CSV table of C-alpha atoms in Angstrom, one decimal:
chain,number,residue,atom,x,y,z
A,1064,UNK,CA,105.5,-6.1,54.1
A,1065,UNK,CA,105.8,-2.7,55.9
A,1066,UNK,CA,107.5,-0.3,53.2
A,1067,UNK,CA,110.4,1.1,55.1
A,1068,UNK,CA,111.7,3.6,52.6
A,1069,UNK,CA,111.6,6.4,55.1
A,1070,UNK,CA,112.8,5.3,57.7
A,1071,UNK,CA,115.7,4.1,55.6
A,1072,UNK,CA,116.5,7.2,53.8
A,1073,UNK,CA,116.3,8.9,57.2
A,1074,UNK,CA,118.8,6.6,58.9
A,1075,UNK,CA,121.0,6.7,56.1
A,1076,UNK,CA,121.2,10.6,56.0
A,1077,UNK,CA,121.6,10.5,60.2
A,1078,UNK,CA,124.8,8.2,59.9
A,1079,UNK,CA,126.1,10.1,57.0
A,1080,UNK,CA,125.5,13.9,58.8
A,1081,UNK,CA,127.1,12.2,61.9
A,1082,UNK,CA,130.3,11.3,60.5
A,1083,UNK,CA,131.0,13.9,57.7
A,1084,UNK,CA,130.6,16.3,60.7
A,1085,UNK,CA,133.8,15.3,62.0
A,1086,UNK,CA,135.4,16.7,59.5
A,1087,UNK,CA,133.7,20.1,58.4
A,1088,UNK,CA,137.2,21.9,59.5
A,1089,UNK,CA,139.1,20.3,56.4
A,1090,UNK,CA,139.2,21.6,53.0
A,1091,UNK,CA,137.2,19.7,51.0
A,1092,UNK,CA,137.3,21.7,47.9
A,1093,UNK,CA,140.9,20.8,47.5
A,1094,UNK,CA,140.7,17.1,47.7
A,1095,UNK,CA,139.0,14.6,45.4
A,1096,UNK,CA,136.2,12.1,46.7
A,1097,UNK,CA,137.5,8.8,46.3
A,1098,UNK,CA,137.6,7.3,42.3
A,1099,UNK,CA,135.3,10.0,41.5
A,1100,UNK,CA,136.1,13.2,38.9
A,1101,UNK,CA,134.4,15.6,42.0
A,1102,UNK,CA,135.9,16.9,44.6
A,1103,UNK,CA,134.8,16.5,48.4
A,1104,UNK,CA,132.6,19.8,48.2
A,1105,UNK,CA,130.8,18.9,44.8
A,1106,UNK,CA,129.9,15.1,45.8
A,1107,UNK,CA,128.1,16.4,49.0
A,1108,UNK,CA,126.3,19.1,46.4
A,1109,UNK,CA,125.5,16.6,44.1
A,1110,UNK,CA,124.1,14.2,46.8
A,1111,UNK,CA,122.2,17.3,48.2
A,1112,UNK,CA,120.8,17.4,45.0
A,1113,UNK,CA,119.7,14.4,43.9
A,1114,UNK,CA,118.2,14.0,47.7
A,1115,UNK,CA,115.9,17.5,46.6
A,1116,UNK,CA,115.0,16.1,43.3
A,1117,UNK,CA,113.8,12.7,44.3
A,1118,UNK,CA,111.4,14.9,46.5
A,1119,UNK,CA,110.3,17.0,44.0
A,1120,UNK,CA,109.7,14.2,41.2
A,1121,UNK,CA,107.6,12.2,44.2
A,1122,UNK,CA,105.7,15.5,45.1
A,1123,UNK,CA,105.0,16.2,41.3
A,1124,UNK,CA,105.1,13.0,39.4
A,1125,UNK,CA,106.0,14.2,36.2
A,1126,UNK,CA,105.7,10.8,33.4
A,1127,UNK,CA,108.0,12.4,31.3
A,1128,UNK,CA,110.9,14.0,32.6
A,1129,UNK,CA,112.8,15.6,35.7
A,1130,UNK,CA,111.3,18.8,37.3
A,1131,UNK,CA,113.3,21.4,35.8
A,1132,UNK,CA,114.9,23.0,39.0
A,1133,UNK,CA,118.2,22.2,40.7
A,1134,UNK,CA,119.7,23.6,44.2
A,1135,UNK,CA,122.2,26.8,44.3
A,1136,UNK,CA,123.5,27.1,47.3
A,1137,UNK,CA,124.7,30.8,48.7
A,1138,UNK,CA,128.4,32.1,47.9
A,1139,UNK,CA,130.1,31.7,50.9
A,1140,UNK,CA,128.1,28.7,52.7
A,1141,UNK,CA,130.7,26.5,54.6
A,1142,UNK,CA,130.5,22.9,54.9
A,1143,UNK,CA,127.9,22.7,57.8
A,1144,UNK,CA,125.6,25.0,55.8
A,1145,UNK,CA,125.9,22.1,52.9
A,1146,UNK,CA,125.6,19.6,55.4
A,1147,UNK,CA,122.3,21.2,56.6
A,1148,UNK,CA,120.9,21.4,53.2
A,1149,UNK,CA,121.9,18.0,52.3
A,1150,UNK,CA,119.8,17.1,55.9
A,1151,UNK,CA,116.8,19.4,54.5
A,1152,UNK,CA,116.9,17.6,51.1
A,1153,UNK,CA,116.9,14.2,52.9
A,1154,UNK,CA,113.6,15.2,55.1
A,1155,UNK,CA,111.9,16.8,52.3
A,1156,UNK,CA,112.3,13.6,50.5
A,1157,UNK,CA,111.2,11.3,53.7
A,1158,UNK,CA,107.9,13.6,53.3
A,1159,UNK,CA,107.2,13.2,50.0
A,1160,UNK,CA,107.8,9.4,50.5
A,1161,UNK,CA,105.5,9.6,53.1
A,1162,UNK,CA,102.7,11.4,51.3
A,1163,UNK,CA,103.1,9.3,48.0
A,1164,UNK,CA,100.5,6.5,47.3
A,1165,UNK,CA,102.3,3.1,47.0
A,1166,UNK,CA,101.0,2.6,43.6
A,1167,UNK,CA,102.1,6.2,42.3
A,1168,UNK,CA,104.9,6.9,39.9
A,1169,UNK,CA,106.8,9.5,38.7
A,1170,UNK,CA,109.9,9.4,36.0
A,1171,UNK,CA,113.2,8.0,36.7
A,1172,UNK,CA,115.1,7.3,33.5
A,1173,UNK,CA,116.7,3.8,34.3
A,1174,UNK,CA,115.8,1.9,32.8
A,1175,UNK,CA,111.6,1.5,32.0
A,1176,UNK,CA,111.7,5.1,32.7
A,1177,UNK,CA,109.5,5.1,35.6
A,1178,UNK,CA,109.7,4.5,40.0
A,1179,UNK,CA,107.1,3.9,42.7
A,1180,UNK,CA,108.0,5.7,46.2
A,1181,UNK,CA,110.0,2.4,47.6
A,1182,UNK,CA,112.5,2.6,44.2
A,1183,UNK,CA,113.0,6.7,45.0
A,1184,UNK,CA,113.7,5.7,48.8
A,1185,UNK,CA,116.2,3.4,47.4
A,1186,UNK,CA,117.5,5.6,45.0
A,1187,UNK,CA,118.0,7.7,48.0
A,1188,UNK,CA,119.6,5.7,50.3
A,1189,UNK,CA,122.0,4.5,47.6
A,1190,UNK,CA,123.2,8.3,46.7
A,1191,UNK,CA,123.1,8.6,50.6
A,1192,UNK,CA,125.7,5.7,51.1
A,1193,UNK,CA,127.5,5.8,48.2
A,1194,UNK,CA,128.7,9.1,47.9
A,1195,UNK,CA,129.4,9.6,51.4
A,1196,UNK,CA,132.2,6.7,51.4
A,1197,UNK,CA,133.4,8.9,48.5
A,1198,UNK,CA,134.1,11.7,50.7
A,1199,UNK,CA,135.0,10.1,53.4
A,1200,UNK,CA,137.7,8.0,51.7
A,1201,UNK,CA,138.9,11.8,50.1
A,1202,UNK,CA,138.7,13.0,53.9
A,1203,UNK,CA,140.5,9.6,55.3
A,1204,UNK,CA,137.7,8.9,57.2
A,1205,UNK,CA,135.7,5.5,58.3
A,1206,UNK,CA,132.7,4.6,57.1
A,1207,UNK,CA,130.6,1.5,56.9
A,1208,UNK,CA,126.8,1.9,56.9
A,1209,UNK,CA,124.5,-1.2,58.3
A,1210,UNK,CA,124.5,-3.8,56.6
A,1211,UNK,CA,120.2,-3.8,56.6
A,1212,UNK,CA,120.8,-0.5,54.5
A,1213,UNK,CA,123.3,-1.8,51.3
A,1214,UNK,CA,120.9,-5.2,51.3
A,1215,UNK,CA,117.3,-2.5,51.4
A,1216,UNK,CA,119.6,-1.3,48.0
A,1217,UNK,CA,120.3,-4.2,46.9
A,1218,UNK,CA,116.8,-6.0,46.5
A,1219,UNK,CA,114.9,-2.9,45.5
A,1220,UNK,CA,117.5,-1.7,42.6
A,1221,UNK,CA,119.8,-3.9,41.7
A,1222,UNK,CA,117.9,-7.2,41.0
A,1223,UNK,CA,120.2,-8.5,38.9
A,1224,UNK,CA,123.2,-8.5,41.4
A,1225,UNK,CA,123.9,-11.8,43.3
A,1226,UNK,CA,123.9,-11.4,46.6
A,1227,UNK,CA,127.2,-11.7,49.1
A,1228,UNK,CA,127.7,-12.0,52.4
A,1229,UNK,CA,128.6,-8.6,53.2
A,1230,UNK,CA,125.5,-6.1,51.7
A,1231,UNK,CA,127.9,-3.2,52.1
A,1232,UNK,CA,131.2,-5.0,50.2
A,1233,UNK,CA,128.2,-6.2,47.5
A,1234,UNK,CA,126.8,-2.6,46.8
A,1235,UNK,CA,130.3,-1.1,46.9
A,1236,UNK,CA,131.4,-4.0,44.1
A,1237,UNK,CA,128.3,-3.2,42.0
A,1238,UNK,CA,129.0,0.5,41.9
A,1239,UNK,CA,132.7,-0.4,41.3
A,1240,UNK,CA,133.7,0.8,44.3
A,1241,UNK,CA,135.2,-2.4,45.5
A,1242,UNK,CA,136.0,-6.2,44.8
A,1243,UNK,CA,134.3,-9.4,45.6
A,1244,UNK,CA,136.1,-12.6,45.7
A,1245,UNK,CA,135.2,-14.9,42.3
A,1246,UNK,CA,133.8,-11.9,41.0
A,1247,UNK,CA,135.2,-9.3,37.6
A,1248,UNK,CA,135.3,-5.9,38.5
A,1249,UNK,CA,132.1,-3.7,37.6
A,1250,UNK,CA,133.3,-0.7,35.3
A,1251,UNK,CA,130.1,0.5,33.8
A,1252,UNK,CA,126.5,-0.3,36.2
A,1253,UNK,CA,122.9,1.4,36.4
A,1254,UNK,CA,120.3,0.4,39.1
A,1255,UNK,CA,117.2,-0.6,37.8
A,1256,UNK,CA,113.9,0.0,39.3
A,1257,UNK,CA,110.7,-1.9,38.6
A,1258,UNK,CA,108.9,-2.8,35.2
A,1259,UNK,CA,105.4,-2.0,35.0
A,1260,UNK,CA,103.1,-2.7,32.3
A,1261,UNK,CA,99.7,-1.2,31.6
A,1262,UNK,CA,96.6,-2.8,30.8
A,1263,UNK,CA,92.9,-1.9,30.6
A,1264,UNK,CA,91.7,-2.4,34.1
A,1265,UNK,CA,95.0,-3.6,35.5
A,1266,UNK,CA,98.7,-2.2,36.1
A,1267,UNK,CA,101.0,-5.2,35.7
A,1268,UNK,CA,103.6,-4.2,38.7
A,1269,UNK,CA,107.2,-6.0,38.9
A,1270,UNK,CA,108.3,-7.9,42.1
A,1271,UNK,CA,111.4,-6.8,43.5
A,1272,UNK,CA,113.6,-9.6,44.9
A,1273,UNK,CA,112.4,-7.8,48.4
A,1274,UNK,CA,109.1,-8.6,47.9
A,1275,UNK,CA,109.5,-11.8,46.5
A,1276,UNK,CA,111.3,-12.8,49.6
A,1277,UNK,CA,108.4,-11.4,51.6
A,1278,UNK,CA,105.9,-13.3,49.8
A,1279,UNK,CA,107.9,-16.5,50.1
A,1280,UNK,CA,108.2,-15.6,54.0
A,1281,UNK,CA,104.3,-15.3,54.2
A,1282,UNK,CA,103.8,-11.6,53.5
A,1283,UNK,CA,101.9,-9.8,51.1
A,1284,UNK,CA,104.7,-8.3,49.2
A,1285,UNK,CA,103.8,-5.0,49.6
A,1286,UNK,CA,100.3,-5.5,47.9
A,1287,UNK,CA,97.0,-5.4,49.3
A,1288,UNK,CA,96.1,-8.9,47.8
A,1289,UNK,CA,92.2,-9.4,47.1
A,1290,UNK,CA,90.5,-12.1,49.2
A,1291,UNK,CA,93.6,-13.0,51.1
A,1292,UNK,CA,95.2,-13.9,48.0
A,1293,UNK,CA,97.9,-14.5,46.6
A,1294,UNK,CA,97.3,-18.1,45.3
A,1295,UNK,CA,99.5,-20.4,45.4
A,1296,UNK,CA,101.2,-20.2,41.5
A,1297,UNK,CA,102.1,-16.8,42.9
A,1298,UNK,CA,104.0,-18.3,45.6
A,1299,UNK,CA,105.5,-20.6,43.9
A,1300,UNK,CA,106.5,-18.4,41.2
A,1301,UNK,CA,108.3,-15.8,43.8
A,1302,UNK,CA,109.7,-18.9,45.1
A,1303,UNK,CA,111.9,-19.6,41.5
A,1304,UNK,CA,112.1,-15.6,41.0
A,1305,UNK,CA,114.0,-15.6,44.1
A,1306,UNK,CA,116.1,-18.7,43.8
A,1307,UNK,CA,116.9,-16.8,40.1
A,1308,UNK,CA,117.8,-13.7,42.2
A,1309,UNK,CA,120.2,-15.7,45.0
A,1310,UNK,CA,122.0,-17.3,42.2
A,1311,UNK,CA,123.0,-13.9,39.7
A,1312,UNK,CA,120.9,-15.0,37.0
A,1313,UNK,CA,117.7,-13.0,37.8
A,1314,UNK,CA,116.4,-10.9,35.3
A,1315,UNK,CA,114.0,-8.5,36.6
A,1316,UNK,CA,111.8,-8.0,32.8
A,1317,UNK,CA,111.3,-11.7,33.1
A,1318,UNK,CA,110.3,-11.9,36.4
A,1319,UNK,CA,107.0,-11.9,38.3
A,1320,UNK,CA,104.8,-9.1,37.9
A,1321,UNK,CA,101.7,-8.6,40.5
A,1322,UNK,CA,98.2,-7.8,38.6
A,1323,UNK,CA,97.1,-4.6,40.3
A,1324,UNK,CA,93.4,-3.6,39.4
A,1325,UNK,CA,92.8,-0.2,38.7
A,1326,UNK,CA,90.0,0.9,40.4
A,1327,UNK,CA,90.6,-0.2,43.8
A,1328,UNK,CA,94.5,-1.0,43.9
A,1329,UNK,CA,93.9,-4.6,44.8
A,1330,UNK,CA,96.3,-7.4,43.6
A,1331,UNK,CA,94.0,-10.0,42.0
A,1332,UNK,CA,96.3,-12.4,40.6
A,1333,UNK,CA,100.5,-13.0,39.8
A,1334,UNK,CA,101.5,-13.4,35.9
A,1335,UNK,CA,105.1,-13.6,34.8
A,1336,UNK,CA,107.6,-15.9,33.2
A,1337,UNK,CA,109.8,-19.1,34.0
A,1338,UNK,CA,112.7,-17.3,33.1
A,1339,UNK,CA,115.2,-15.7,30.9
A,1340,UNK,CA,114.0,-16.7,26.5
A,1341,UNK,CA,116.1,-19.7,25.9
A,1342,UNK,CA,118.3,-20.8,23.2
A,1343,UNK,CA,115.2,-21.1,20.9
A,1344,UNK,CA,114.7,-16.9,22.1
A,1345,UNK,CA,111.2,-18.2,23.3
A,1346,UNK,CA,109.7,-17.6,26.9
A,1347,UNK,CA,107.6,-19.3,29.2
A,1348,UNK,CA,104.8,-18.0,30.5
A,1349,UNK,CA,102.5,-18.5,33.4
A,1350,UNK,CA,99.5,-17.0,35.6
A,1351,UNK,CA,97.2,-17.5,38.3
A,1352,UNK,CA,94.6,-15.2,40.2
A,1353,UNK,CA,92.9,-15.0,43.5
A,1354,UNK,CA,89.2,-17.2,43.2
A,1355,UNK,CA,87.7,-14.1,43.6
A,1356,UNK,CA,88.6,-12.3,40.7
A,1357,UNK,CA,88.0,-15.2,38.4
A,1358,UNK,CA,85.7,-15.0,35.3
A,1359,UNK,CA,86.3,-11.0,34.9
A,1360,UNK,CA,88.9,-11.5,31.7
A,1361,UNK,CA,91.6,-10.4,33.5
A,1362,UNK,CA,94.1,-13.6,33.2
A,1363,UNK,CA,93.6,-12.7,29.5
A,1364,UNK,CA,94.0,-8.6,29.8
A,1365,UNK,CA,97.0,-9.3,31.1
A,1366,UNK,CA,98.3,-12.0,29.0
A,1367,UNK,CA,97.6,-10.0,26.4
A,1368,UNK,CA,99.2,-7.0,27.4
A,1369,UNK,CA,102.4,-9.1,28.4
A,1370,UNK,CA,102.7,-10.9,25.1
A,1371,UNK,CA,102.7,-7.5,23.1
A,1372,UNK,CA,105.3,-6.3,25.5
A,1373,UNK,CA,107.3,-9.3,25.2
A,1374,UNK,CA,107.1,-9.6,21.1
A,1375,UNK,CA,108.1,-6.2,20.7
A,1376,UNK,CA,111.7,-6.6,22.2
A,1377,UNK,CA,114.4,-8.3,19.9
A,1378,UNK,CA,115.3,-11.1,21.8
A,1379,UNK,CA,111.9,-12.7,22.2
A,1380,UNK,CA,110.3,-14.6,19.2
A,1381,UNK,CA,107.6,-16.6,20.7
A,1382,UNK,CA,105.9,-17.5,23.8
A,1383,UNK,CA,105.3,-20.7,25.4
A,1384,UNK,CA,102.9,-22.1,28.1
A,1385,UNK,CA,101.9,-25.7,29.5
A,1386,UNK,CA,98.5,-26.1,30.9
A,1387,UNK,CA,96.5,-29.2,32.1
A,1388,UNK,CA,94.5,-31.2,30.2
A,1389,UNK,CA,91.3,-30.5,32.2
A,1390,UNK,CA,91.6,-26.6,33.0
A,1391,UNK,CA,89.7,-25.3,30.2
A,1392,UNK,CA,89.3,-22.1,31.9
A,1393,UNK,CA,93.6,-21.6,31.4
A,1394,UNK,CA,93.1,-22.9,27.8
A,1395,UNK,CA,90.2,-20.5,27.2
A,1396,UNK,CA,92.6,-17.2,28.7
A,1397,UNK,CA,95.8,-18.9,26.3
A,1398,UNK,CA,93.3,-19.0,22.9
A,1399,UNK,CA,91.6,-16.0,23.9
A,1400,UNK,CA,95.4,-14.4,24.0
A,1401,UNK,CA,96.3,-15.4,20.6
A,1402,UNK,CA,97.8,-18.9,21.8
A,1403,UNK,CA,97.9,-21.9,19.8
A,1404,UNK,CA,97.7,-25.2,20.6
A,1405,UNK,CA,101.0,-27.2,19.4
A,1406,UNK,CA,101.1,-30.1,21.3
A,1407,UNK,CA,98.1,-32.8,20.5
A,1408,UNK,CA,99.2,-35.4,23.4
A,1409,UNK,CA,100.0,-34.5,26.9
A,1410,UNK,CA,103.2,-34.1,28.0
A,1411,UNK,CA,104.8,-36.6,30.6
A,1412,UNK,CA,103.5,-34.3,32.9
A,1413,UNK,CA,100.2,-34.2,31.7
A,1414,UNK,CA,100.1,-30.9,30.4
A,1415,UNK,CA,99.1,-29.6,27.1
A,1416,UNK,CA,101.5,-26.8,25.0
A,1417,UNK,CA,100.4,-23.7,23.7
A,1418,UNK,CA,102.4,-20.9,21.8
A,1419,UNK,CA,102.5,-17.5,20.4
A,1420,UNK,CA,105.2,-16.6,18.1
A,1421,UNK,CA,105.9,-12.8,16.9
């Protein structure tokens, strides 16, 4: 899965600059960008700035908060001086993407307080498109972006938004920009980048709904997968995160997370759950790693860290996981975890239950 984040950020910036250059003889201090409490002139500052500081947090990589610095521009710069810096901020961000490792983070408050270089691009691209339909609408202007832009959005940051058939008409809806057919309006949204979990040796890494579809597609996901990996419960389990995601009822903290190992930043293995907690507010749980990382503890560092995770948040009261009858390897990770055995018969399916309550 080739990480396009660049390439994205820059195309989006190129059609934006293109257009709103049409229109640097109008007054756009005077006229308001679209639904939005900014005028023309602070929306293109604002999306100057949030280009520049999506750079710096991806040059810097603070864990904790934002760089403390913000752009000023000079009294008297005209509109094609703030579209140059808004080009500047756009490049300075395309090489920080650029010279970011994949697995690198830096703080982004929404919502596990954290991004990767991919959920910056996005992040990016979305400010990008989004705000310039804002001033354009305030200018009277035209403006649809490729589609392949909205849907790079869409799948990175906003997992939890069913797709449509138009990308661009979907992002604008989300943002309540717009309407979709069948669909409430959006009044209050936040995009959501990735969940990831630490353990001792291994960084638990969330699967966007883009690299769930690349895995289901044959791809790697965006991971460098040990041993040709991933296994096939990995698949299988991008397979349902997906379906989930198509139908508007994915929820990205109970998805699929990768198992990333520390010291070589090699996916060994996928571990995740079935789904949302059920009626019950229990969770189903399941796992699998590549052959060649078996017998290291890692299933069980990892179902470990997951469980804690999961029993700390309020709507979560107990785990649950099937295994079969014969893989005393699984049932060894489940005990080893804290799981209990419940179930002293197999299942129809020939599985044996185990659980872990708060």
């Amino acid at each position: 899965m080739r990480d396009l984040g660049g390439e994205r950020v820059e195309e989006a910036v190129a059609g934006a600059l293109a257009l709103l250059r049409t229109a640097t003889d109008r007054d756009w201090d005077g006229v308001r960008a679209d639904r939005l409490e900014w005028n023309c002139q602070r929306t293109a500052e604002h999306l100057a700035g949030a280009l520049f500081a999506y750079a710096g947090q991806l040059a810097s990589r603070p864990r904790d908060a934002y760089v403390p610095f913000e752009i000023t521009l000079e009294e008297g710069t005209d509109q094609d001086g703030l579209l140059d810096v808004v080009g500047t901020a756009a490049a300075l961000l395309v090489a920080a993407f650029r010279a970011t490792p994949r697995r690198a983070r830096a703080f982004h408050p929404f919502p596990f307080r954290s991004a990767n270089r991919e959920g910056f691009a996005a992040m990016g691209v979305a400010e990008t498109l989004l705000h310039t339909r804002d001033i354009a609408d305030g200018l009277g202007l035209t403006y649809t972006p490729a589609p392949e832009l909205a849907e790079y959005v869409l799948t990175r940051i906003f997992p939890t938004v069913r797709p449509g058939p138009d990308p661009w008409q979907t992002l604008l809806w989300a943002t309540g920009r717009g309407e979709l057919p069948g669909r409430e309006p959006v009044t209050e949204w936040r995009w959501s980048n990735n969940l990831v979990l630490p353990a001792d040796r291994l960084t638990l890494e969330g699967v966007t709904p883009a690299a769930a579809a690349d895995l289901c597609a044959g791809g790697d996901g965006g991971f460098d997968w040990l041993d040709g990996g991933p296994f096939e419960g990995t698949l299988e389990a991008a397979g349902m995160m997906l379906k989930a995601y198509e139908a508007g009822v994915h929820r990205p903290e109970f998805g699929l997370f990768a198992l990333v190992r520390r010291s070589d930043g090699h996916a060994v293995g996928g571990m995740g759950f079935h789904g949302a907690p059920d009626e019950e507010v229990q969770a189903e749980v399941g796992y699998d790693l590549v052959e060649g990382a078996r017998g290291h503890g890692y299933a069980t560092e990892a179902l470990r860290a997951l469980s804690e995770w999961a029993l700390a948040r309020d709507d979560v009261r107990s785990l649950f996981a099937t295994v079969e009858a014969d893989n005393t390897p699984s049932q060894a990770v489940l005990s080893r975890a804290g799981f209990r055995q419940v179930s002293e018969d197999l299942d129809d399916e020939g599985l044996l239950a185990y659980q872990l309550r708060r």
